[in-house]
Amino acid sequence: MTTLPTTIPHTLTWPTIMILVWGRWLISVAFRLVYPLLTLLAASFTVDLNVASLLITVQVAASLISPLGGFVSDRIGDRATMLWGSIIFCIGSLICALSRSFGWFLLGYAVIGLAVAIAMPALQSYVSTHSRYEHRGRMLGVLELSWALSALLGIPLVTWVSERFGIAAAFGVLTVAAIATILLFLVLPNDRYATGASTVPPSFRSTLHTLRQSNVLAALGFVFIQLAAVELIFVSYAGWLSSAFAATTTQLGLVFGLLGVVELLGSLTATLFTDRIGKRRAVLGGFTLVGIWLLLLPQSNSWPVFLSLLLAFDLCFEFAIVSTFPLISGLNAQNRGTILAAMTACIGGGRIVGSLVGPWISTIAGYPLNSTLAGICVLIGVGMGWWLMYEGRA
C-alpha cells in the first residue's frame, strides 16, 4: 500500500534549487575525489597504495549507514538533517586538512563519509517533499545533475589544487565550502516538521513496517541487483581496455572524461523526459537498454565499437538510475527519507558486492564474462521489476 501525501506547500524556487544543487555538488565532489587522488594521497602520507585504498572502502561502507540518516530526517525534518550533515562534513574536511598522518586522514574521511550518508537522502527527500509527484522527475533530475558536474567541474579543480598546493590546501577549500553550505542551508524554507505541521513523525516501528512492505522491498532489491551488476563493468572496463586494445593512460583519461559528459547527458535526459514517459517505464526501459548493451559489449572487436557500446551503456544507466530516485520517492510520504536512505544503502551494498566479485571474475574467466553476467543480472532484475515493483504517487 502507498501512503497518501500530506498537504505540503510547494515552495521550491530556482534560488532554493540552486542552493540544493550546490550542496549535492559539494558532497559529490567529496565522494568522488579519492579516486583520482589515491596515488597522490599514498605518496603524501608515505603509505602503500593498498593501504590508501582503505579510503575507498570507508567511503562505500559509510553509505550502508544511510538508513540512520533517513530515519533522523523523517524524525526532525529534512532541512535540520541537511544542516547537521553539513556540520559533520565541515568537521571531517577540517580533520583531513590538519592531518599529518594517514590514520588521522582516514578518520577525517570517514567523518565526511558519515556526513554524505546523512545529508544526501535528506536533500533528495527535501526536494521530493516540496515538489509534486508529476514534476518530481524534473526536480530530482536537476538535483542529480550535480553528480555529473562534480566530475566535470569539481574533481579537476580539487586535483589541481592538491597537486599545486598540497592535500591540506584542497581540504581547506572544502572546509570553507562546507561553511558556506551551512549558511546557505540556513536560509532555506523550513520543511513540514520544522514548520509545526500536524503530521506526527514516524515511530521506529512504523518505519520498519514501511520497509517490510512488498513494493518497497521489491524496489530496494531491484536497486541492489542493478548496482551490483553494473559495478562488474565499472571496476573492470579500464583493465579491459588496456588488455584488449592496449589503451594508454592518456586514452583511459579521455574515456573517463567522455563518461563524465555522458553522465551529464543521461541526467539531462532523465530531467527532461522521465515525468513524460512515466517513472516506472523510464526506470525499467532504461535498465533494459543497459542489459542489452552489456550483452553486446563482449562482441565488439574494435576500439570504436567497444567505446560506443560502453558510452551507450553509461548513458542509459545514468538515465535509469536518476529516474529511479523520483520513483522511489513516491512509495511512501511519511517515511520518504528512510526509503531514499535505504536506496542509498542498497546502492552502496550493490557496489561493494560488484567491486569484490568483478576483479575475481575477470581474473578467473576474463573480462567478457563480467559484461555477460552483468547483462544477464540486469535483465533478470528488470523482469522482477515488471512483476513486483509498482509506482506510488506519494
Coordinates of C-alpha atoms in Angstrom, one line a residue:
M1 CA 0.0 0.0 0.0
T2 CA 1.1 3.6 -0.6
T3 CA 0.8 6.3 2.0
L4 CA -1.1 9.3 0.7
P5 CA 0.9 12.6 0.7
T6 CA 0.2 15.1 3.4
T7 CA -0.7 18.7 2.4
I8 CA 2.6 20.4 1.9
P9 CA 3.3 23.9 0.5
H10 CA 5.2 23.6 -2.8
T11 CA 7.9 26.2 -2.1
L12 CA 10.7 25.2 -4.4
T13 CA 12.0 28.2 -6.3
W14 CA 15.0 28.4 -8.5
P15 CA 17.2 30.1 -5.8
T16 CA 16.2 27.3 -3.5
I17 CA 17.0 24.7 -6.1
M18 CA 20.4 26.2 -6.8
I19 CA 21.3 26.1 -3.1
L20 CA 20.3 22.4 -3.0
V21 CA 22.3 21.7 -6.2
W22 CA 25.3 23.4 -4.6
G23 CA 25.0 21.1 -1.5
R24 CA 24.6 18.0 -3.6
W25 CA 27.6 19.0 -5.8
L26 CA 29.8 19.5 -2.8
I27 CA 29.2 16.1 -1.3
S28 CA 29.5 14.5 -4.8
V29 CA 33.0 16.1 -5.1
A30 CA 34.0 14.8 -1.7
F31 CA 32.6 11.3 -2.6
R32 CA 34.5 11.1 -5.9
L33 CA 37.8 12.9 -5.3
V34 CA 39.5 10.0 -3.6
Y35 CA 39.7 8.0 -6.9
P36 CA 42.0 10.4 -8.9
L37 CA 43.9 11.4 -5.7
L38 CA 44.6 7.9 -4.5
T39 CA 48.2 7.8 -5.8
L40 CA 49.0 11.3 -4.5
L41 CA 47.5 10.5 -1.1
A42 CA 49.6 7.4 -0.8
A43 CA 52.7 9.4 -1.7
S44 CA 51.8 12.3 0.6
F45 CA 51.4 10.0 3.7
T46 CA 54.1 7.5 2.6
V47 CA 51.8 4.5 2.7
D48 CA 51.3 1.6 0.3
L49 CA 48.6 2.1 -2.4
N50 CA 46.7 -0.9 -0.9
V51 CA 46.6 0.9 2.4
A52 CA 45.5 4.1 0.8
S53 CA 42.6 2.2 -0.9
L54 CA 41.1 1.9 2.6
L55 CA 39.7 5.3 1.9
I56 CA 37.5 3.8 -0.9
T57 CA 36.4 1.1 1.4
V58 CA 35.5 3.6 4.2
Q59 CA 33.7 5.8 1.6
V60 CA 31.5 3.0 0.3
A61 CA 30.9 1.4 3.7
A62 CA 29.6 4.7 5.0
S63 CA 26.7 4.6 2.5
L64 CA 25.4 1.5 4.4
I65 CA 24.5 3.6 7.4
S66 CA 22.3 5.9 5.3
P67 CA 19.1 4.5 6.8
L68 CA 20.1 6.0 10.1
G69 CA 20.2 9.4 8.4
G70 CA 16.9 8.8 6.7
F71 CA 15.2 7.9 10.0
V72 CA 16.6 11.1 11.6
S73 CA 15.4 13.1 8.6
D74 CA 11.9 11.7 9.0
R75 CA 12.0 12.5 12.7
I76 CA 13.5 16.0 12.9
G77 CA 12.9 17.2 9.3
D78 CA 15.0 17.3 6.1
R79 CA 16.5 20.8 6.5
A80 CA 17.7 20.1 10.0
T81 CA 19.3 16.8 8.9
M82 CA 21.0 18.6 6.0
L83 CA 22.4 21.2 8.4
W84 CA 23.7 18.5 10.7
G85 CA 25.2 16.7 7.8
S86 CA 26.9 19.9 6.6
I87 CA 28.3 20.5 10.1
I88 CA 29.7 16.9 10.3
F89 CA 31.1 17.4 6.7
C90 CA 32.9 20.5 7.9
I91 CA 34.4 18.7 10.9
G92 CA 35.6 15.8 8.7
S93 CA 37.2 18.0 6.0
L94 CA 38.9 20.1 8.7
I95 CA 40.4 16.9 10.2
C96 CA 41.6 15.9 6.8
A97 CA 43.1 19.4 6.2
L98 CA 45.0 19.3 9.5
S99 CA 46.1 15.6 9.3
R100 CA 49.8 14.8 9.5
S101 CA 49.3 11.0 9.4
F102 CA 47.3 8.7 7.3
G103 CA 45.4 7.4 10.3
W104 CA 44.0 10.9 11.1
F105 CA 43.2 11.5 7.4
L106 CA 41.3 8.2 7.2
L107 CA 39.3 9.2 10.3
G108 CA 38.5 12.6 8.7
Y109 CA 37.4 11.0 5.5
A110 CA 35.3 8.5 7.4
V111 CA 33.6 11.5 9.1
I112 CA 33.0 13.0 5.6
G113 CA 31.5 9.7 4.5
L114 CA 29.1 9.8 7.5
A115 CA 28.1 13.3 6.5
V116 CA 27.4 12.3 2.9
A117 CA 25.3 9.3 4.2
I118 CA 23.2 11.6 6.3
A119 CA 22.9 14.6 4.0
M120 CA 22.3 13.1 0.6
P121 CA 19.0 11.3 1.4
A122 CA 17.8 14.4 3.2
L123 CA 18.5 16.6 0.2
Q124 CA 16.5 14.2 -2.0
S125 CA 13.7 14.0 0.5
Y126 CA 13.6 17.8 0.8
V127 CA 13.2 18.2 -3.0
S128 CA 10.6 15.4 -3.1
T129 CA 8.6 16.9 -0.2
H130 CA 8.5 20.3 -1.8
S131 CA 7.6 19.2 -5.3
R132 CA 4.5 17.5 -6.8
Y133 CA 4.9 13.9 -7.9
E134 CA 4.1 14.6 -11.5
H135 CA 7.0 17.1 -11.7
R136 CA 9.4 15.3 -9.3
G137 CA 11.5 13.6 -12.0
R138 CA 12.4 17.1 -13.3
M139 CA 13.2 18.5 -9.9
L140 CA 15.3 15.5 -8.7
G141 CA 16.9 15.3 -12.2
V142 CA 18.1 18.9 -11.7
L143 CA 19.5 18.0 -8.3
E144 CA 21.3 14.9 -9.7
L145 CA 23.0 16.9 -12.4
S146 CA 25.4 17.9 -9.7
W147 CA 26.8 14.3 -9.7
A148 CA 28.0 14.6 -13.3
L149 CA 29.0 18.2 -12.8
S150 CA 31.2 17.2 -9.9
A151 CA 33.3 15.1 -12.3
L152 CA 33.4 17.8 -15.0
L153 CA 34.0 20.9 -12.8
G154 CA 34.8 19.8 -9.2
I155 CA 37.3 17.0 -9.5
P156 CA 39.6 18.8 -11.9
L157 CA 39.7 21.8 -9.6
V158 CA 40.4 19.8 -6.5
T159 CA 43.0 17.8 -8.3
W160 CA 44.8 20.9 -9.5
V161 CA 44.8 22.5 -6.0
S162 CA 46.1 19.2 -4.5
E163 CA 48.9 18.9 -7.0
R164 CA 49.9 22.6 -6.8
F165 CA 49.4 23.4 -3.1
G166 CA 49.0 20.0 -1.4
I167 CA 46.3 17.8 0.0
A168 CA 45.8 20.1 3.1
A169 CA 45.0 23.1 0.9
A170 CA 42.4 21.1 -1.1
F171 CA 40.6 20.0 2.0
G172 CA 40.9 23.5 3.4
V173 CA 39.0 24.7 0.4
L174 CA 36.4 22.0 1.0
T175 CA 36.1 23.2 4.7
V176 CA 35.4 26.8 3.5
A177 CA 32.8 25.5 1.0
A178 CA 31.2 23.4 3.8
I179 CA 30.8 26.5 6.0
A180 CA 29.2 28.4 3.0
T181 CA 26.8 25.4 2.6
I182 CA 25.8 25.6 6.2
L183 CA 25.0 29.3 5.8
L184 CA 23.1 28.7 2.6
F185 CA 21.0 25.9 4.2
L186 CA 20.0 28.2 7.0
V187 CA 18.1 30.4 4.5
L188 CA 16.1 27.5 3.1
P189 CA 12.4 27.4 3.9
N190 CA 11.6 25.0 6.8
D191 CA 10.1 21.7 5.9
R192 CA 7.0 20.1 7.3
Y193 CA 8.1 19.2 10.8
A194 CA 10.1 22.3 11.4
T195 CA 7.1 24.5 10.5
G196 CA 5.0 22.9 13.1
A197 CA 2.8 20.8 10.8
S198 CA 0.4 18.5 12.5
T199 CA 1.9 15.4 10.9
V200 CA 3.4 13.1 13.6
P201 CA 6.9 12.0 12.9
P202 CA 7.0 8.2 12.2
S203 CA 8.0 5.8 15.0
F204 CA 10.7 3.3 14.7
R205 CA 8.1 0.5 14.5
S206 CA 6.1 2.2 11.7
T207 CA 9.4 2.8 9.8
L208 CA 10.2 -0.9 10.0
H209 CA 6.7 -1.7 8.9
T210 CA 7.1 0.5 5.8
L211 CA 10.4 -1.1 4.9
R212 CA 8.8 -4.5 5.0
Q213 CA 6.1 -3.6 2.6
S214 CA 6.3 -5.8 -0.6
N215 CA 6.5 -2.9 -3.0
V216 CA 9.3 -1.1 -1.0
L217 CA 11.3 -4.4 -0.7
A218 CA 10.9 -5.1 -4.4
A219 CA 12.2 -1.6 -5.3
L220 CA 15.1 -1.8 -2.9
G221 CA 16.0 -5.3 -4.1
F222 CA 15.8 -4.1 -7.7
V223 CA 18.3 -1.3 -7.0
F224 CA 20.7 -3.6 -5.2
I225 CA 20.7 -6.1 -8.1
Q226 CA 21.2 -3.4 -10.8
L227 CA 24.1 -1.7 -8.9
A228 CA 25.9 -5.0 -8.2
A229 CA 25.6 -5.9 -11.9
V230 CA 26.8 -2.6 -13.4
E231 CA 29.7 -2.4 -10.9
L232 CA 31.1 -5.5 -12.5
I233 CA 31.8 -3.3 -15.5
F234 CA 32.8 -0.1 -13.7
V235 CA 35.6 -2.0 -11.9
S236 CA 36.9 -3.7 -15.0
Y237 CA 36.5 -1.5 -18.0
A238 CA 39.9 0.2 -17.6
G239 CA 41.7 -3.2 -17.4
W240 CA 39.6 -4.5 -20.3
L241 CA 40.6 -1.5 -22.5
S242 CA 44.3 -1.9 -21.5
S243 CA 44.4 -5.7 -22.2
A244 CA 42.2 -5.9 -25.3
F245 CA 43.0 -2.6 -27.0
A246 CA 46.4 -1.6 -25.4
A247 CA 44.9 1.6 -24.2
T248 CA 47.4 4.1 -22.8
T249 CA 46.9 6.1 -19.6
T250 CA 46.1 9.2 -21.7
Q251 CA 43.4 7.3 -23.6
L252 CA 41.9 6.0 -20.3
G253 CA 41.8 9.5 -19.0
L254 CA 40.0 10.5 -22.2
V255 CA 37.5 7.7 -21.7
F256 CA 36.9 8.9 -18.1
G257 CA 36.2 12.4 -19.4
L258 CA 33.8 11.1 -22.0
L259 CA 32.0 9.1 -19.4
G260 CA 31.6 12.3 -17.4
V261 CA 30.0 14.0 -20.4
V262 CA 27.7 11.0 -20.9
E263 CA 26.7 11.1 -17.3
L264 CA 25.6 14.7 -17.7
L265 CA 23.7 13.9 -20.9
G266 CA 22.0 11.0 -19.1
S267 CA 21.0 13.2 -16.2
L268 CA 19.7 15.9 -18.5
T269 CA 17.6 13.3 -20.5
A270 CA 16.1 12.0 -17.3
T271 CA 15.4 15.5 -16.1
L272 CA 13.5 16.3 -19.4
F273 CA 11.7 13.1 -20.1
T274 CA 11.2 10.9 -17.0
D275 CA 8.0 12.6 -16.0
R276 CA 6.6 12.4 -19.5
I277 CA 7.5 8.8 -20.1
G278 CA 6.3 7.7 -16.6
K279 CA 8.8 6.9 -13.8
R280 CA 8.3 3.2 -13.7
R281 CA 8.5 2.8 -17.5
A282 CA 11.6 5.1 -17.6
V283 CA 13.4 3.1 -15.0
L284 CA 12.6 -0.4 -16.4
G285 CA 13.0 0.7 -20.0
G286 CA 16.4 2.4 -19.2
F287 CA 17.7 -0.7 -17.5
T288 CA 16.5 -2.9 -20.3
L289 CA 18.8 -1.0 -22.6
V290 CA 21.6 -1.2 -20.1
G291 CA 21.3 -5.0 -20.1
I292 CA 21.3 -5.1 -23.9
W293 CA 24.4 -3.0 -24.3
L294 CA 26.2 -5.1 -21.7
L295 CA 25.4 -8.3 -23.6
L296 CA 26.6 -6.8 -26.8
L297 CA 29.9 -5.4 -25.3
P298 CA 31.8 -8.7 -25.4
Q299 CA 31.0 -9.0 -29.2
S300 CA 32.9 -5.8 -30.0
N301 CA 36.2 -6.4 -31.9
S302 CA 37.5 -2.9 -32.3
W303 CA 38.2 0.2 -30.1
P304 CA 35.5 2.4 -31.7
V305 CA 32.7 -0.2 -31.4
F306 CA 33.7 -1.0 -27.8
L307 CA 33.9 2.6 -26.8
S308 CA 30.5 3.3 -28.4
L309 CA 28.8 0.5 -26.6
L310 CA 30.5 1.5 -23.3
L311 CA 29.2 5.1 -23.7
A312 CA 25.8 3.9 -24.7
F313 CA 25.7 1.7 -21.6
D314 CA 26.7 4.5 -19.3
L315 CA 24.2 6.9 -20.9
C316 CA 21.3 4.5 -20.3
F317 CA 22.5 3.6 -16.8
E318 CA 22.7 7.3 -15.8
F319 CA 19.2 7.9 -17.2
A320 CA 17.8 4.9 -15.5
I321 CA 19.4 5.5 -12.1
V322 CA 18.4 9.2 -12.0
S323 CA 14.9 8.2 -12.9
T324 CA 14.9 5.7 -10.0
F325 CA 15.1 8.4 -7.4
P326 CA 11.7 10.0 -8.1
L327 CA 10.1 6.5 -8.5
I328 CA 11.4 5.5 -5.0
S329 CA 10.5 8.9 -3.5
G330 CA 6.8 8.3 -4.3
L331 CA 6.4 5.0 -2.5
N332 CA 5.6 6.5 1.0
A333 CA 5.4 10.1 2.1
Q334 CA 5.7 9.7 5.9
N335 CA 8.9 7.6 5.7
R336 CA 10.3 9.1 2.5
G337 CA 13.7 10.0 4.0
T338 CA 14.2 6.5 5.3
I339 CA 13.2 4.8 2.0
L340 CA 15.5 7.1 0.0
A341 CA 18.3 6.4 2.5
A342 CA 17.7 2.7 2.2
M343 CA 18.1 3.1 -1.5
T344 CA 21.4 4.8 -0.9
A345 CA 22.4 1.9 1.3
C346 CA 21.4 -0.6 -1.4
I347 CA 23.4 1.3 -4.0
G348 CA 26.4 1.1 -1.7
G349 CA 25.8 -2.6 -0.9
G350 CA 25.5 -3.5 -4.5
R351 CA 28.7 -1.6 -5.4
I352 CA 30.5 -3.4 -2.7
V353 CA 29.4 -6.8 -4.0
G354 CA 30.2 -5.9 -7.6
S355 CA 33.6 -4.5 -6.7
L356 CA 34.5 -7.6 -4.8
V357 CA 33.2 -10.1 -7.3
G358 CA 34.2 -8.2 -10.5
P359 CA 38.0 -8.5 -10.3
W360 CA 37.8 -12.2 -9.3
I361 CA 35.6 -13.0 -12.3
S362 CA 37.9 -11.1 -14.7
T363 CA 41.0 -12.9 -13.3
I364 CA 39.5 -16.3 -13.4
A365 CA 37.5 -16.2 -16.7
G366 CA 38.3 -12.9 -18.4
Y367 CA 36.6 -9.5 -18.8
P368 CA 33.9 -10.5 -21.3
L369 CA 32.3 -12.8 -18.7
N370 CA 32.0 -9.7 -16.4
S371 CA 29.9 -8.0 -19.1
T372 CA 27.8 -11.1 -19.9
L373 CA 27.0 -11.8 -16.3
A374 CA 26.2 -8.2 -15.7
G375 CA 23.8 -8.0 -18.6
I376 CA 22.0 -11.2 -17.5
C377 CA 21.6 -9.9 -13.9
V378 CA 20.4 -6.5 -15.1
L379 CA 17.7 -8.2 -17.3
I380 CA 16.7 -10.6 -14.6
G381 CA 16.3 -7.6 -12.3
V382 CA 14.2 -5.8 -14.9
G383 CA 11.9 -8.9 -15.2
M384 CA 11.5 -8.9 -11.4
G385 CA 10.8 -5.1 -11.6
W386 CA 8.0 -5.6 -14.1
W387 CA 6.4 -8.3 -12.0
L388 CA 6.8 -6.9 -8.4
M389 CA 7.6 -3.2 -8.5
Y390 CA 4.7 -0.8 -8.7
E391 CA 4.5 3.0 -8.8
G392 CA 3.2 5.1 -5.9
R393 CA 2.3 8.8 -6.0
A394 CA 3.2 10.0 -2.5

